[in-house]
Amino acid sequence: PDGYKNYFVGASSQEIRSAFRTLSLKLHPDKNLEVDTSVQFRNLVSVYEVIKSPTKRKYYDQVLVNGLPNWRS
């Protein structure tokens, strides 16, 4: 999720999709055999699942600005 702050804020859907494709090729465990790439790839996919949906992206943007809502009140 921190990657979202750095890469995708204000980006169009096409820019997000393009960045995801580029990063997924770079971080895919079959393409890159470094130790932590499988974790990074799973994190990338998780973030992409949230921000590719306009509804989820809007909610996530609100959480970034306002923090999580107080569920106990």
Short mmCIF file of N, CA, C and O in Angstrom, two decimals:
data_model
loop_
_atom_site.label_atom_id
_atom_site.label_comp_id
_atom_site.label_asym_id
_atom_site.label_seq_id
_atom_site.Cartn_x
_atom_site.Cartn_y
_atom_site.Cartn_z
N PRO A 1 0.79 -1.20 0.00
CA PRO A 1 0.00 0.00 0.00
C PRO A 1 0.83 1.27 0.00
O PRO A 1 0.38 2.26 -0.51
N ASP A 2 2.02 1.26 0.58
CA ASP A 2 2.84 2.46 0.52
C ASP A 2 3.25 2.76 -0.91
O ASP A 2 3.43 3.90 -1.28
N GLY A 3 3.39 1.72 -1.73
CA GLY A 3 3.72 1.93 -3.13
C GLY A 3 2.63 2.70 -3.85
O GLY A 3 2.91 3.45 -4.78
N TYR A 4 1.43 2.55 -3.42
CA TYR A 4 0.32 3.29 -4.02
C TYR A 4 0.53 4.78 -3.84
O TYR A 4 0.35 5.55 -4.76
N LYS A 5 0.94 5.17 -2.66
CA LYS A 5 1.18 6.60 -2.40
C LYS A 5 2.24 7.14 -3.36
O LYS A 5 2.13 8.24 -3.85
N ASN A 6 3.26 6.36 -3.62
CA ASN A 6 4.39 6.83 -4.40
C ASN A 6 4.15 6.79 -5.91
O ASN A 6 4.64 7.63 -6.63
N TYR A 7 3.39 5.82 -6.39
CA TYR A 7 3.33 5.60 -7.82
C TYR A 7 2.00 5.94 -8.48
O TYR A 7 1.96 6.33 -9.62
N PHE A 8 0.90 5.77 -7.78
CA PHE A 8 -0.38 5.78 -8.46
C PHE A 8 -1.30 6.95 -8.13
O PHE A 8 -2.34 7.09 -8.75
N VAL A 9 -0.97 7.79 -7.20
CA VAL A 9 -1.85 8.90 -6.84
C VAL A 9 -1.95 9.84 -8.04
O VAL A 9 -0.95 10.28 -8.59
N GLY A 10 -3.17 10.11 -8.46
CA GLY A 10 -3.40 11.01 -9.58
C GLY A 10 -3.20 10.38 -10.95
O GLY A 10 -3.32 11.06 -11.95
N ALA A 11 -2.91 9.11 -11.00
CA ALA A 11 -2.68 8.44 -12.28
C ALA A 11 -4.00 8.00 -12.90
O ALA A 11 -4.95 7.68 -12.20
N SER A 12 -4.03 7.96 -14.22
CA SER A 12 -5.21 7.48 -14.92
C SER A 12 -5.24 5.95 -14.87
O SER A 12 -4.24 5.31 -14.55
N SER A 13 -6.38 5.38 -15.22
CA SER A 13 -6.51 3.92 -15.24
C SER A 13 -5.51 3.29 -16.21
O SER A 13 -4.93 2.25 -15.92
N GLN A 14 -5.30 3.93 -17.34
CA GLN A 14 -4.35 3.41 -18.32
C GLN A 14 -2.92 3.46 -17.78
O GLN A 14 -2.15 2.52 -17.97
N GLU A 15 -2.57 4.53 -17.09
CA GLU A 15 -1.23 4.65 -16.51
C GLU A 15 -1.03 3.59 -15.43
O GLU A 15 0.06 3.00 -15.31
N ILE A 16 -2.06 3.34 -14.64
CA ILE A 16 -1.98 2.33 -13.59
C ILE A 16 -1.78 0.95 -14.20
O ILE A 16 -0.93 0.18 -13.78
N ARG A 17 -2.58 0.64 -15.21
CA ARG A 17 -2.47 -0.67 -15.87
C ARG A 17 -1.09 -0.85 -16.49
O ARG A 17 -0.47 -1.92 -16.35
N SER A 18 -0.58 0.18 -17.13
CA SER A 18 0.74 0.11 -17.75
C SER A 18 1.84 -0.09 -16.70
O SER A 18 2.74 -0.92 -16.87
N ALA A 19 1.76 0.68 -15.61
CA ALA A 19 2.76 0.54 -14.54
C ALA A 19 2.69 -0.85 -13.91
O ALA A 19 3.72 -1.45 -13.61
N PHE A 20 1.46 -1.37 -13.73
CA PHE A 20 1.31 -2.70 -13.16
C PHE A 20 1.96 -3.74 -14.06
O PHE A 20 2.68 -4.62 -13.58
N ARG A 21 1.72 -3.65 -15.35
CA ARG A 21 2.31 -4.63 -16.28
C ARG A 21 3.83 -4.58 -16.24
O ARG A 21 4.50 -5.61 -16.20
N THR A 22 4.37 -3.37 -16.24
CA THR A 22 5.82 -3.21 -16.20
C THR A 22 6.40 -3.79 -14.91
O THR A 22 7.37 -4.56 -14.94
N LEU A 23 5.81 -3.40 -13.78
CA LEU A 23 6.32 -3.89 -12.49
C LEU A 23 6.10 -5.39 -12.32
O LEU A 23 6.93 -6.08 -11.74
N SER A 24 4.97 -5.90 -12.83
CA SER A 24 4.71 -7.33 -12.66
C SER A 24 5.72 -8.17 -13.45
O SER A 24 6.14 -9.24 -12.98
N LEU A 25 6.13 -7.70 -14.62
CA LEU A 25 7.17 -8.42 -15.36
C LEU A 25 8.51 -8.36 -14.63
O LEU A 25 9.26 -9.34 -14.61
N LYS A 26 8.78 -7.21 -14.03
CA LYS A 26 10.04 -7.04 -13.31
C LYS A 26 10.08 -7.89 -12.04
O LYS A 26 11.12 -8.44 -11.68
N LEU A 27 8.94 -7.99 -11.33
CA LEU A 27 8.93 -8.65 -10.02
C LEU A 27 8.41 -10.08 -10.04
O LEU A 27 8.42 -10.74 -9.01
N HIS A 28 7.95 -10.56 -11.18
CA HIS A 28 7.38 -11.92 -11.22
C HIS A 28 8.44 -12.94 -10.81
O HIS A 28 9.57 -12.91 -11.31
N PRO A 29 8.09 -13.84 -9.89
CA PRO A 29 9.07 -14.82 -9.38
C PRO A 29 9.69 -15.70 -10.46
O PRO A 29 10.83 -16.14 -10.32
N ASP A 30 8.97 -15.95 -11.56
CA ASP A 30 9.53 -16.76 -12.64
C ASP A 30 10.54 -15.99 -13.47
O ASP A 30 11.39 -16.58 -14.14
N LYS A 31 10.46 -14.68 -13.46
CA LYS A 31 11.35 -13.83 -14.26
C LYS A 31 12.53 -13.32 -13.45
O LYS A 31 13.57 -13.00 -13.99
N ASN A 32 12.35 -13.19 -12.13
CA ASN A 32 13.38 -12.60 -11.27
C ASN A 32 13.57 -13.53 -10.07
O ASN A 32 12.65 -13.71 -9.28
N LEU A 33 14.73 -14.08 -9.92
CA LEU A 33 14.97 -15.10 -8.90
C LEU A 33 15.52 -14.55 -7.59
O LEU A 33 15.96 -15.31 -6.74
N GLU A 34 15.49 -13.24 -7.41
CA GLU A 34 15.95 -12.67 -6.14
C GLU A 34 15.03 -13.14 -5.01
O GLU A 34 13.89 -13.53 -5.23
N VAL A 35 15.53 -13.07 -3.79
CA VAL A 35 14.85 -13.67 -2.64
C VAL A 35 13.48 -13.06 -2.37
O VAL A 35 12.51 -13.77 -2.17
N ASP A 36 13.37 -11.75 -2.33
CA ASP A 36 12.12 -11.13 -1.89
C ASP A 36 11.16 -10.74 -3.01
O ASP A 36 10.15 -10.10 -2.76
N THR A 37 11.43 -11.12 -4.24
CA THR A 37 10.55 -10.69 -5.33
C THR A 37 9.17 -11.33 -5.26
O THR A 37 8.19 -10.71 -5.66
N SER A 38 9.05 -12.53 -4.74
CA SER A 38 7.72 -13.15 -4.66
C SER A 38 6.83 -12.38 -3.68
O SER A 38 5.64 -12.19 -3.93
N VAL A 39 7.38 -11.89 -2.59
CA VAL A 39 6.62 -11.09 -1.64
C VAL A 39 6.25 -9.75 -2.27
O VAL A 39 5.11 -9.30 -2.17
N GLN A 40 7.20 -9.12 -2.94
CA GLN A 40 6.93 -7.85 -3.60
C GLN A 40 5.87 -8.02 -4.68
O GLN A 40 5.00 -7.17 -4.85
N PHE A 41 5.93 -9.12 -5.42
CA PHE A 41 4.94 -9.38 -6.47
C PHE A 41 3.55 -9.54 -5.87
O PHE A 41 2.58 -8.97 -6.38
N ARG A 42 3.44 -10.29 -4.79
CA ARG A 42 2.12 -10.47 -4.13
C ARG A 42 1.60 -9.14 -3.61
O ARG A 42 0.40 -8.85 -3.72
N ASN A 43 2.46 -8.30 -3.05
CA ASN A 43 2.05 -6.98 -2.59
C ASN A 43 1.58 -6.11 -3.77
O ASN A 43 0.57 -5.42 -3.65
N LEU A 44 2.29 -6.17 -4.87
CA LEU A 44 1.91 -5.42 -6.06
C LEU A 44 0.52 -5.84 -6.55
O LEU A 44 -0.32 -5.00 -6.85
N VAL A 45 0.27 -7.14 -6.60
CA VAL A 45 -1.03 -7.64 -7.04
C VAL A 45 -2.12 -7.19 -6.08
O VAL A 45 -3.21 -6.78 -6.52
N SER A 46 -1.85 -7.22 -4.80
CA SER A 46 -2.85 -6.79 -3.80
C SER A 46 -3.19 -5.32 -3.98
O SER A 46 -4.37 -4.94 -3.95
N VAL A 47 -2.19 -4.48 -4.18
CA VAL A 47 -2.43 -3.06 -4.38
C VAL A 47 -3.20 -2.83 -5.68
O VAL A 47 -4.15 -2.06 -5.72
N TYR A 48 -2.81 -3.53 -6.72
CA TYR A 48 -3.49 -3.36 -8.01
C TYR A 48 -4.96 -3.76 -7.92
O TYR A 48 -5.81 -3.11 -8.52
N GLU A 49 -5.26 -4.81 -7.17
CA GLU A 49 -6.65 -5.24 -7.01
C GLU A 49 -7.50 -4.14 -6.38
O GLU A 49 -8.67 -3.99 -6.69
N VAL A 50 -6.92 -3.34 -5.51
CA VAL A 50 -7.65 -2.24 -4.87
C VAL A 50 -7.79 -1.06 -5.82
O VAL A 50 -8.88 -0.52 -6.00
N ILE A 51 -6.70 -0.66 -6.45
CA ILE A 51 -6.75 0.60 -7.20
C ILE A 51 -7.28 0.47 -8.62
O ILE A 51 -7.55 1.47 -9.26
N LYS A 52 -7.46 -0.75 -9.12
CA LYS A 52 -8.02 -0.87 -10.47
C LYS A 52 -9.53 -0.63 -10.46
O LYS A 52 -10.11 -0.28 -11.47
N SER A 53 -10.16 -0.77 -9.31
CA SER A 53 -11.59 -0.52 -9.17
C SER A 53 -11.79 0.92 -8.72
O SER A 53 -11.29 1.32 -7.67
N PRO A 54 -12.54 1.72 -9.49
CA PRO A 54 -12.75 3.13 -9.10
C PRO A 54 -13.38 3.27 -7.71
O PRO A 54 -13.03 4.18 -6.96
N THR A 55 -14.30 2.38 -7.35
CA THR A 55 -14.95 2.45 -6.05
C THR A 55 -13.97 2.17 -4.92
O THR A 55 -13.90 2.93 -3.95
N LYS A 56 -13.22 1.10 -5.05
CA LYS A 56 -12.24 0.75 -4.02
C LYS A 56 -11.13 1.80 -3.96
O LYS A 56 -10.65 2.14 -2.88
N ARG A 57 -10.74 2.34 -5.11
CA ARG A 57 -9.69 3.35 -5.15
C ARG A 57 -10.15 4.62 -4.43
O ARG A 57 -9.38 5.23 -3.67
N LYS A 58 -11.39 5.02 -4.65
CA LYS A 58 -11.92 6.21 -3.98
C LYS A 58 -11.92 6.02 -2.46
O LYS A 58 -11.50 6.90 -1.71
N TYR A 59 -12.36 4.85 -2.01
CA TYR A 59 -12.37 4.56 -0.58
C TYR A 59 -10.95 4.56 -0.02
O TYR A 59 -10.67 5.14 1.02
N TYR A 60 -10.02 3.94 -0.73
CA TYR A 60 -8.63 3.88 -0.28
C TYR A 60 -8.01 5.27 -0.21
O TYR A 60 -7.28 5.59 0.72
N ASP A 61 -8.32 6.11 -1.22
CA ASP A 61 -7.83 7.49 -1.20
C ASP A 61 -8.34 8.22 0.04
O ASP A 61 -7.62 8.97 0.67
N GLN A 62 -9.61 8.00 0.40
CA GLN A 62 -10.18 8.62 1.59
C GLN A 62 -9.48 8.14 2.85
O GLN A 62 -9.22 8.91 3.77
N VAL A 63 -9.15 6.86 2.90
CA VAL A 63 -8.43 6.31 4.06
C VAL A 63 -7.04 6.92 4.16
O VAL A 63 -6.57 7.24 5.25
N LEU A 64 -6.37 7.12 3.03
CA LEU A 64 -5.05 7.74 3.05
C LEU A 64 -5.10 9.16 3.60
O LEU A 64 -4.21 9.60 4.31
N VAL A 65 -6.16 9.88 3.27
CA VAL A 65 -6.29 11.27 3.70
C VAL A 65 -6.80 11.36 5.14
O VAL A 65 -6.25 12.06 5.98
N ASN A 66 -7.86 10.61 5.46
CA ASN A 66 -8.55 10.74 6.74
C ASN A 66 -8.21 9.67 7.76
O ASN A 66 -8.64 9.75 8.90
N GLY A 67 -7.52 8.64 7.36
CA GLY A 67 -7.25 7.52 8.26
C GLY A 67 -8.44 6.57 8.29
O GLY A 67 -9.49 6.84 7.68
N LEU A 68 -8.29 5.49 8.98
CA LEU A 68 -9.38 4.52 9.10
C LEU A 68 -10.51 5.08 9.96
O LEU A 68 -10.24 5.79 10.93
N PRO A 69 -11.75 4.76 9.60
CA PRO A 69 -12.86 5.24 10.43
C PRO A 69 -12.85 4.56 11.81
O PRO A 69 -12.30 3.47 11.96
N ASN A 70 -13.42 5.22 12.77
CA ASN A 70 -13.52 4.67 14.12
C ASN A 70 -14.72 3.72 14.16
O ASN A 70 -15.87 4.16 14.23
N TRP A 71 -14.47 2.44 14.08
CA TRP A 71 -15.54 1.43 14.00
C TRP A 71 -16.24 1.24 15.34
O TRP A 71 -17.32 0.70 15.38
N ARG A 72 -15.64 1.68 16.42
CA ARG A 72 -16.21 1.44 17.75
C ARG A 72 -17.26 2.48 18.14
O ARG A 72 -18.02 2.28 19.06
N SER A 73 -17.30 3.61 17.47
CA SER A 73 -18.27 4.65 17.86
C SER A 73 -19.58 4.50 17.13
O SER A 73 -19.77 3.78 16.25
#
